[in-house]
PDB file of N, CA and C in Angstrom:
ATOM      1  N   UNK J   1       0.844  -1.181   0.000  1.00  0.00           N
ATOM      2  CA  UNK J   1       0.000   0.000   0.000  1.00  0.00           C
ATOM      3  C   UNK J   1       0.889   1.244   0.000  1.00  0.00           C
ATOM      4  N   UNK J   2       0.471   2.296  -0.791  1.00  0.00           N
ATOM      5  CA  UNK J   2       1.353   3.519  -0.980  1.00  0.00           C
ATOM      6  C   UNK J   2       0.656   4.452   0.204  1.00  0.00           C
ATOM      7  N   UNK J   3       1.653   4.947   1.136  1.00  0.00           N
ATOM      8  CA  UNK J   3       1.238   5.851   1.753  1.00  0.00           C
ATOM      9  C   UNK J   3       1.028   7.122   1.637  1.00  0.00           C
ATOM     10  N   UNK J   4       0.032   7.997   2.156  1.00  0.00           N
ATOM     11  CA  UNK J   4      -0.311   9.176   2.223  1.00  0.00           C
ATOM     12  C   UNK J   4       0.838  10.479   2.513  1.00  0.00           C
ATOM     13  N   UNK J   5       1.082  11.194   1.626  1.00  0.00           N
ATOM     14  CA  UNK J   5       0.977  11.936   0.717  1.00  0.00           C
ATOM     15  C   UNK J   5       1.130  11.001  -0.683  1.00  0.00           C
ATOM     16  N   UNK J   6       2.096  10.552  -0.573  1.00  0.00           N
ATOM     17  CA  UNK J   6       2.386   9.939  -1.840  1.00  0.00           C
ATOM     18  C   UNK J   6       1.471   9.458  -2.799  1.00  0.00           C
ATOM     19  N   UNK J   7       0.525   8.637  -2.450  1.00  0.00           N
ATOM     20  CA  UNK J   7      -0.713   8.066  -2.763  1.00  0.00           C
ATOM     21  C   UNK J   7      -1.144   9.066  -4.170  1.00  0.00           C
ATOM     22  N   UNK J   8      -1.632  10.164  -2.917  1.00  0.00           N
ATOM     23  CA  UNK J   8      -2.797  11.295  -4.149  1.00  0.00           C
ATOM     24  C   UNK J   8      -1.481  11.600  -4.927  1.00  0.00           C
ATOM     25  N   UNK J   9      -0.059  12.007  -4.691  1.00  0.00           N
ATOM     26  CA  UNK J   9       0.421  12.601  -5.853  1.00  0.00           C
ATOM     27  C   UNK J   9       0.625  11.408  -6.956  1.00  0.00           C
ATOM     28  N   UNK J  10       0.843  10.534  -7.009  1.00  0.00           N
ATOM     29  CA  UNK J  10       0.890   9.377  -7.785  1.00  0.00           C
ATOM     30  C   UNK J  10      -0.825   9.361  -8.161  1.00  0.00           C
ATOM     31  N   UNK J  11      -1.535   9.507  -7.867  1.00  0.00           N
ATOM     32  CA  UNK J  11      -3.068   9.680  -8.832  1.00  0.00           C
ATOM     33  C   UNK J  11      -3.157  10.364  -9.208  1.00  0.00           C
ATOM     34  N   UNK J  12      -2.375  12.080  -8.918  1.00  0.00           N
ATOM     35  CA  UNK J  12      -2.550  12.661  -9.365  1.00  0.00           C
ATOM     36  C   UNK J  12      -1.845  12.747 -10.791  1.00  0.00           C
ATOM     37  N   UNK J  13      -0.836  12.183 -10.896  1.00  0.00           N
ATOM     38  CA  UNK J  13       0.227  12.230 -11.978  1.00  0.00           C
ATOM     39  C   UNK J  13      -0.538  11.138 -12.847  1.00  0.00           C
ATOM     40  N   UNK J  14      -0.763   9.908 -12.742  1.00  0.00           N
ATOM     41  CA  UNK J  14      -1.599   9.072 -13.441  1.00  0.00           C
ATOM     42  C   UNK J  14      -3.094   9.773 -14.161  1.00  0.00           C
ATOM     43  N   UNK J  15      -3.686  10.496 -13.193  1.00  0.00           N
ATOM     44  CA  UNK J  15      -4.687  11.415 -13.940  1.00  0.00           C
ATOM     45  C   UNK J  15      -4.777  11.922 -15.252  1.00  0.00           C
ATOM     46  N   UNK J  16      -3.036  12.842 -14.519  1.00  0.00           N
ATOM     47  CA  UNK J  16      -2.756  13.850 -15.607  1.00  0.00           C
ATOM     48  C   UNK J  16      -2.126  13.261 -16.987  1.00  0.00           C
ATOM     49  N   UNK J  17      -1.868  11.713 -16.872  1.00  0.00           N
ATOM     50  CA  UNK J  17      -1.180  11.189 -17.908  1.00  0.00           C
ATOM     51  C   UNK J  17      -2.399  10.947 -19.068  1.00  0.00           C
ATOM     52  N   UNK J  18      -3.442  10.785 -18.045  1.00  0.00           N
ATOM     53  CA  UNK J  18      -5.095  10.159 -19.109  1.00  0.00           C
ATOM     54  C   UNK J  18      -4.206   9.059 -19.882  1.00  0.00           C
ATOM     55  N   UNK J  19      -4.561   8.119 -21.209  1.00  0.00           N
ATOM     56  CA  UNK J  19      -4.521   7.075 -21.124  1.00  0.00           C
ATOM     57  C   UNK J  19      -2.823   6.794 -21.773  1.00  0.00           C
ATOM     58  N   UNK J  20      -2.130   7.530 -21.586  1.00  0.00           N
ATOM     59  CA  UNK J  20      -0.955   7.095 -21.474  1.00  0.00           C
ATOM     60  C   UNK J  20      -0.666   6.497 -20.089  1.00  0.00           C
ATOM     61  N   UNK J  21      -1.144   6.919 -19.298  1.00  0.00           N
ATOM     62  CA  UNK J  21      -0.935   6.011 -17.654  1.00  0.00           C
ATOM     63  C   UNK J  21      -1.216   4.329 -18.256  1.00  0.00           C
ATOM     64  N   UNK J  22      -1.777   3.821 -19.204  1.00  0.00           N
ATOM     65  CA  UNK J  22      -1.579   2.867 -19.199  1.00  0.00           C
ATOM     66  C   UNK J  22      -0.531   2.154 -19.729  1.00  0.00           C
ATOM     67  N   UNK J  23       0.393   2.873 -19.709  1.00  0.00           N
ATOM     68  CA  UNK J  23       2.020   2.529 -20.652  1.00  0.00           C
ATOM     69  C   UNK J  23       2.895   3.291 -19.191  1.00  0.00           C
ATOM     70  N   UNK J  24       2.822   3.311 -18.039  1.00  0.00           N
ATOM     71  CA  UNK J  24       3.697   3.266 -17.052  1.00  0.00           C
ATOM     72  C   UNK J  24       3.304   2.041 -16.096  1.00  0.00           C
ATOM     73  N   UNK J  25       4.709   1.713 -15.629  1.00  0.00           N
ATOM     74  CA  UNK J  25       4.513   0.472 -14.484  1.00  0.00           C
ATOM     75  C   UNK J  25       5.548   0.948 -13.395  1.00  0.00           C
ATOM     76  N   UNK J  26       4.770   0.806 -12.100  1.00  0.00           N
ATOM     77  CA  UNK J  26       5.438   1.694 -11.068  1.00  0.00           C
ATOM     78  C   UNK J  26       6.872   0.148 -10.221  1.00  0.00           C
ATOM     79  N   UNK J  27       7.738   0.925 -10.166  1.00  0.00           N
ATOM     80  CA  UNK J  27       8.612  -0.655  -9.918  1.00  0.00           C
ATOM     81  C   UNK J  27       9.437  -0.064  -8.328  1.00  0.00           C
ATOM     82  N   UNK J  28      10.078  -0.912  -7.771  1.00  0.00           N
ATOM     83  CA  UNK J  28      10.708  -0.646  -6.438  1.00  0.00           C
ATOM     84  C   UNK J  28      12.117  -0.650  -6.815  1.00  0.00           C
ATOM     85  N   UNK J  29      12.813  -0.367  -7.907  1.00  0.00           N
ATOM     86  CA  UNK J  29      13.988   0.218  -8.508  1.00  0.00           C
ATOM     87  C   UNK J  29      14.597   1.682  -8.036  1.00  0.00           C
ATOM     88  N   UNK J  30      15.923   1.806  -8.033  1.00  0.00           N
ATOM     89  CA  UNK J  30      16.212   3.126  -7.478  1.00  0.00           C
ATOM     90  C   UNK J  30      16.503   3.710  -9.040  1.00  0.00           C
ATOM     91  N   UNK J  31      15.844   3.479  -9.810  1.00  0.00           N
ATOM     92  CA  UNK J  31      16.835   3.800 -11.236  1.00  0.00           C
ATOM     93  C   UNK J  31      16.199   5.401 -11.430  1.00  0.00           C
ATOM     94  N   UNK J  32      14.962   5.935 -11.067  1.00  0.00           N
ATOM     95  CA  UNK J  32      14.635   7.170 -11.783  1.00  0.00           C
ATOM     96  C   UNK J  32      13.833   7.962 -10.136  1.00  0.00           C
ATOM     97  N   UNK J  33      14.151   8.923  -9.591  1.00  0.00           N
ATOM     98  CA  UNK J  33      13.630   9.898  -8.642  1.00  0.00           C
ATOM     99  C   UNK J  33      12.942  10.603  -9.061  1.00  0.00           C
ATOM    100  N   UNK J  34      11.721  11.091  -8.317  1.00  0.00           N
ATOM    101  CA  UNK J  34      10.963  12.503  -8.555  1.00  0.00           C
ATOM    102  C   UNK J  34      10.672  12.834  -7.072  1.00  0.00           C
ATOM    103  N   UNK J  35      11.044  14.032  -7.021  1.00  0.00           N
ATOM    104  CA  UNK J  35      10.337  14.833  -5.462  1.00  0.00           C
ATOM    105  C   UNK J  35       9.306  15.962  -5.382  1.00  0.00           C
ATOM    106  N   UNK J  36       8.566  15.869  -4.860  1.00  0.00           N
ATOM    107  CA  UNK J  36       7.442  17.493  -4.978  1.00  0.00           C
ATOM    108  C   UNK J  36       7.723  17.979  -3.773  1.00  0.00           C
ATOM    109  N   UNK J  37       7.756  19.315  -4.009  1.00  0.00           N
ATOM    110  CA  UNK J  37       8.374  20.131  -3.660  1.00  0.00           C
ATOM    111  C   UNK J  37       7.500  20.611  -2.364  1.00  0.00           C
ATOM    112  N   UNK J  38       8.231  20.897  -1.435  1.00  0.00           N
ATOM    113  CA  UNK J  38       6.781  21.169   0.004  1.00  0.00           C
ATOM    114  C   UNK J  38       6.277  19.583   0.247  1.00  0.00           C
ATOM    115  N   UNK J  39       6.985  18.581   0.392  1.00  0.00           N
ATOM    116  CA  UNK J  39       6.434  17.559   0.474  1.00  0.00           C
ATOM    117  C   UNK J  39       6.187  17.239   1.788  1.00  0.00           C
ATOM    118  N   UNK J  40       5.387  16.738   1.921  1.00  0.00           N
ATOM    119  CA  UNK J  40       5.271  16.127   3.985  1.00  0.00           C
ATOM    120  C   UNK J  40       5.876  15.002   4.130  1.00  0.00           C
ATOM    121  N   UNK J  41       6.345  14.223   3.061  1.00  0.00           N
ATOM    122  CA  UNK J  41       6.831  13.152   3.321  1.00  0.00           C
ATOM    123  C   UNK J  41       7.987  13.146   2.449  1.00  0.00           C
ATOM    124  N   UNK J  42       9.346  12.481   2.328  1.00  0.00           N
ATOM    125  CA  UNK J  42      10.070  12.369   1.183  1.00  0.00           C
ATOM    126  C   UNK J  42      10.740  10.918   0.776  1.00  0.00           C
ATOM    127  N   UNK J  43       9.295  10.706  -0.226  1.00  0.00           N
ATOM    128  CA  UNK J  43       9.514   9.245  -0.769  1.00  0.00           C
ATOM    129  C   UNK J  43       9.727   9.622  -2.461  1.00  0.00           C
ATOM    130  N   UNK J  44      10.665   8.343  -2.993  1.00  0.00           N
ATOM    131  CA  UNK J  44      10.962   8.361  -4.435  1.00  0.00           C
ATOM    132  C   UNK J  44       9.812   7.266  -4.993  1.00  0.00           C
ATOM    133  N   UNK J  45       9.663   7.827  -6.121  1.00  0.00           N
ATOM    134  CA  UNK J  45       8.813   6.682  -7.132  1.00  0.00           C
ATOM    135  C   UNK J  45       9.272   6.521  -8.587  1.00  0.00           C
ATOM    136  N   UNK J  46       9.331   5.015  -8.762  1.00  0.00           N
ATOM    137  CA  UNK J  46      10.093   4.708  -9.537  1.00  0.00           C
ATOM    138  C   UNK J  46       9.487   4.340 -10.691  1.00  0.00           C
ATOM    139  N   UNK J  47       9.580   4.535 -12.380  1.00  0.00           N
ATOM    140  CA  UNK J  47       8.843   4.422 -13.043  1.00  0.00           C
ATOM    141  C   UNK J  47       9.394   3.194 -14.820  1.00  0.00           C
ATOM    142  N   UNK J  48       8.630   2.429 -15.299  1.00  0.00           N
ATOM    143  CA  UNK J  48       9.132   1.731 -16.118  1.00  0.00           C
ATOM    144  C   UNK J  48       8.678   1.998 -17.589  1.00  0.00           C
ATOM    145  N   UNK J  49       9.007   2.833 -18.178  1.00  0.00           N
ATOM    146  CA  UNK J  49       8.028   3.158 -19.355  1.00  0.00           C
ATOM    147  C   UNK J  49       8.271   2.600 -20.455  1.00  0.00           C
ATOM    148  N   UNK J  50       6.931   1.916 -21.236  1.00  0.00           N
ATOM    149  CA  UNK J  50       6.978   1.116 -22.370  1.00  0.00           C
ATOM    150  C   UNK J  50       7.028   2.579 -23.400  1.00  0.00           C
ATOM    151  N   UNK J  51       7.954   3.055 -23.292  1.00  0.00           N
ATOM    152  CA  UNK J  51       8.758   4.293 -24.447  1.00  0.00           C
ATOM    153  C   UNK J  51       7.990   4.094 -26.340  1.00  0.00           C
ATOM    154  N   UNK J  52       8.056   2.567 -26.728  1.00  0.00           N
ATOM    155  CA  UNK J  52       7.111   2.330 -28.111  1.00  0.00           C
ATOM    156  C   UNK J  52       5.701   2.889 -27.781  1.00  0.00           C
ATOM    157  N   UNK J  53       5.223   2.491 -26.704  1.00  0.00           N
ATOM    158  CA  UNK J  53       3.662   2.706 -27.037  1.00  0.00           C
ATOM    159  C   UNK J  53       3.821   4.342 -26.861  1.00  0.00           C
ATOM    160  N   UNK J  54       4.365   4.911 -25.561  1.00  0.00           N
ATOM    161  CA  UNK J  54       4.864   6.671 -25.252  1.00  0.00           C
ATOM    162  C   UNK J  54       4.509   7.037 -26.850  1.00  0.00           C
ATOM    163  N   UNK J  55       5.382   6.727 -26.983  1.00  0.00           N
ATOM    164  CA  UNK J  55       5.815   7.453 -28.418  1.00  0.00           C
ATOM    165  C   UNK J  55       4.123   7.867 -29.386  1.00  0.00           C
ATOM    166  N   UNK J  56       3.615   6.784 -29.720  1.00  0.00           N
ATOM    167  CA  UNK J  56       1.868   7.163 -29.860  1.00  0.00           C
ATOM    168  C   UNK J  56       1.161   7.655 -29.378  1.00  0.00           C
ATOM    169  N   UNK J  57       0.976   8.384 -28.312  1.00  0.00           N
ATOM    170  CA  UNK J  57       0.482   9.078 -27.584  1.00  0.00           C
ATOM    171  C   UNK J  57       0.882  10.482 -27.839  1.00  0.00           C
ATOM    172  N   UNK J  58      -0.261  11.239 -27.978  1.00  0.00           N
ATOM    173  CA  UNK J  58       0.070  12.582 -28.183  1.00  0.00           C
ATOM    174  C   UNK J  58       0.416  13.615 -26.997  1.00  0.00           C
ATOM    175  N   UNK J  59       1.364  13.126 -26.313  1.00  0.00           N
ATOM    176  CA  UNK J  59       1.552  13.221 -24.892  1.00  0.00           C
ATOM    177  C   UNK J  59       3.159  14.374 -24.814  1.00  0.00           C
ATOM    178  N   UNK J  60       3.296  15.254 -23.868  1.00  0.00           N
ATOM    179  CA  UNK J  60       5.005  15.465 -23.773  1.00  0.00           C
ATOM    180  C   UNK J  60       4.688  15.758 -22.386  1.00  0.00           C
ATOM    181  N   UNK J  61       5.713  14.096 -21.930  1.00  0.00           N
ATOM    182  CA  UNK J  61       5.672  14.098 -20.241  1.00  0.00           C
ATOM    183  C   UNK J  61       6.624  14.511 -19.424  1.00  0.00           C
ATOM    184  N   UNK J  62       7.460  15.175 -20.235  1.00  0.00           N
ATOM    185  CA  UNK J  62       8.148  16.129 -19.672  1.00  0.00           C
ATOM    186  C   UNK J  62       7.485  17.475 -18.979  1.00  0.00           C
ATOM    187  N   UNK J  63       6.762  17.873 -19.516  1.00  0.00           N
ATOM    188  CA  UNK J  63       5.516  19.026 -19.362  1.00  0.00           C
ATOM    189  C   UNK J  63       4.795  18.590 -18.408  1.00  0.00           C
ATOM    190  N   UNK J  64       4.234  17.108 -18.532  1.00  0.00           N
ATOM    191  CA  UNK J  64       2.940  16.735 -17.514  1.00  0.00           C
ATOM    192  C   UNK J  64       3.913  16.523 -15.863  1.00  0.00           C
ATOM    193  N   UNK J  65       5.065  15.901 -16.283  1.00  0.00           N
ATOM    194  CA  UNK J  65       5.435  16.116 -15.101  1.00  0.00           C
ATOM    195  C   UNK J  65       5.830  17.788 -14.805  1.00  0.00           C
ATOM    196  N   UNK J  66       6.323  18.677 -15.512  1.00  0.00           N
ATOM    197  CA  UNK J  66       6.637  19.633 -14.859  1.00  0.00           C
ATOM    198  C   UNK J  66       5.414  20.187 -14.384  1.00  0.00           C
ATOM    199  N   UNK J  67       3.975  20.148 -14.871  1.00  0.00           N
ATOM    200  CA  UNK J  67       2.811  20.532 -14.632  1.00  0.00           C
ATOM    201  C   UNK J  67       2.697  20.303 -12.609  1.00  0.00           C
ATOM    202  N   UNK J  68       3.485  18.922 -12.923  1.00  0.00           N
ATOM    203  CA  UNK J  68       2.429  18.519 -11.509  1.00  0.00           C
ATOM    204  C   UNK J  68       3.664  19.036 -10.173  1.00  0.00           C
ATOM    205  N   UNK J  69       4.717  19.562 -11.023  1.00  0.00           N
ATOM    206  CA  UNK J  69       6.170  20.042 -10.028  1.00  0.00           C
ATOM    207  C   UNK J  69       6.914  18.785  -9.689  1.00  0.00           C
ATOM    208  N   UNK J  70       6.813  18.171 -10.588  1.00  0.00           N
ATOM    209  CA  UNK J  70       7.873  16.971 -10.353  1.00  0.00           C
ATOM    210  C   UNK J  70       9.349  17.340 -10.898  1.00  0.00           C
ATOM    211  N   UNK J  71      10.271  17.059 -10.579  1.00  0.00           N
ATOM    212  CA  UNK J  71      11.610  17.194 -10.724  1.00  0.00           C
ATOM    213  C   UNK J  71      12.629  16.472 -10.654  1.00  0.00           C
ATOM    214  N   UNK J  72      13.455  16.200 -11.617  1.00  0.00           N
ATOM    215  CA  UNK J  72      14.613  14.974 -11.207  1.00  0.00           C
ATOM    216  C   UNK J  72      15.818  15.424  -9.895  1.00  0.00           C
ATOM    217  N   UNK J  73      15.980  14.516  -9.392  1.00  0.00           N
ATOM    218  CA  UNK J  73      16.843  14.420  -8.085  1.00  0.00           C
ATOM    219  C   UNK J  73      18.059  14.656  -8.998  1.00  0.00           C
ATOM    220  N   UNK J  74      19.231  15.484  -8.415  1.00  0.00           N
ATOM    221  CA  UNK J  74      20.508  15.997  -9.158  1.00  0.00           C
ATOM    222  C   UNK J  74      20.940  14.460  -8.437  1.00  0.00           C
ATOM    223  N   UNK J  75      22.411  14.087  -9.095  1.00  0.00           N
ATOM    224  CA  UNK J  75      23.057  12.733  -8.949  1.00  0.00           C
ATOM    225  C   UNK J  75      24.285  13.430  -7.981  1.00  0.00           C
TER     226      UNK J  75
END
């Protein structure tokens, strides 16, 4: 079970994907970070994207994530 905060921002980002969310699979990998900013909690979520189907989708999730204030963790 995903805990609260995390929860709604992960629905919320799936929302905002509309049916490209069905071409992400959420995995327990450290390979990709996102943090929102003002967070109450600070958990990473990790994401697996089937990039062929992406690509059909009239989607730029670079945008949808910056929409929702997601941001990559510097290395």
């Amino acid at each position: 079970m995903i805990p609260e905060p995390q929860r709604t921002y992960l629905l919320e980002l799936l929302a905002a994907l509309g049916t490209a969310a069905d071409d992400f699979v959420i995995a327990g990998a450290q390979a990709m970070k996102f943090t929102v900013e003002k967070a109450r909690g600070t958990k990473d979520v990790d994401f697996i994207l089937d990039v062929v189907a992406l690509r059909k989708e009239p989607l730029q999730l670079a945008k949808v994530l910056e929409s929702l204030e997601y941001k990559p963790v510097p290395e």
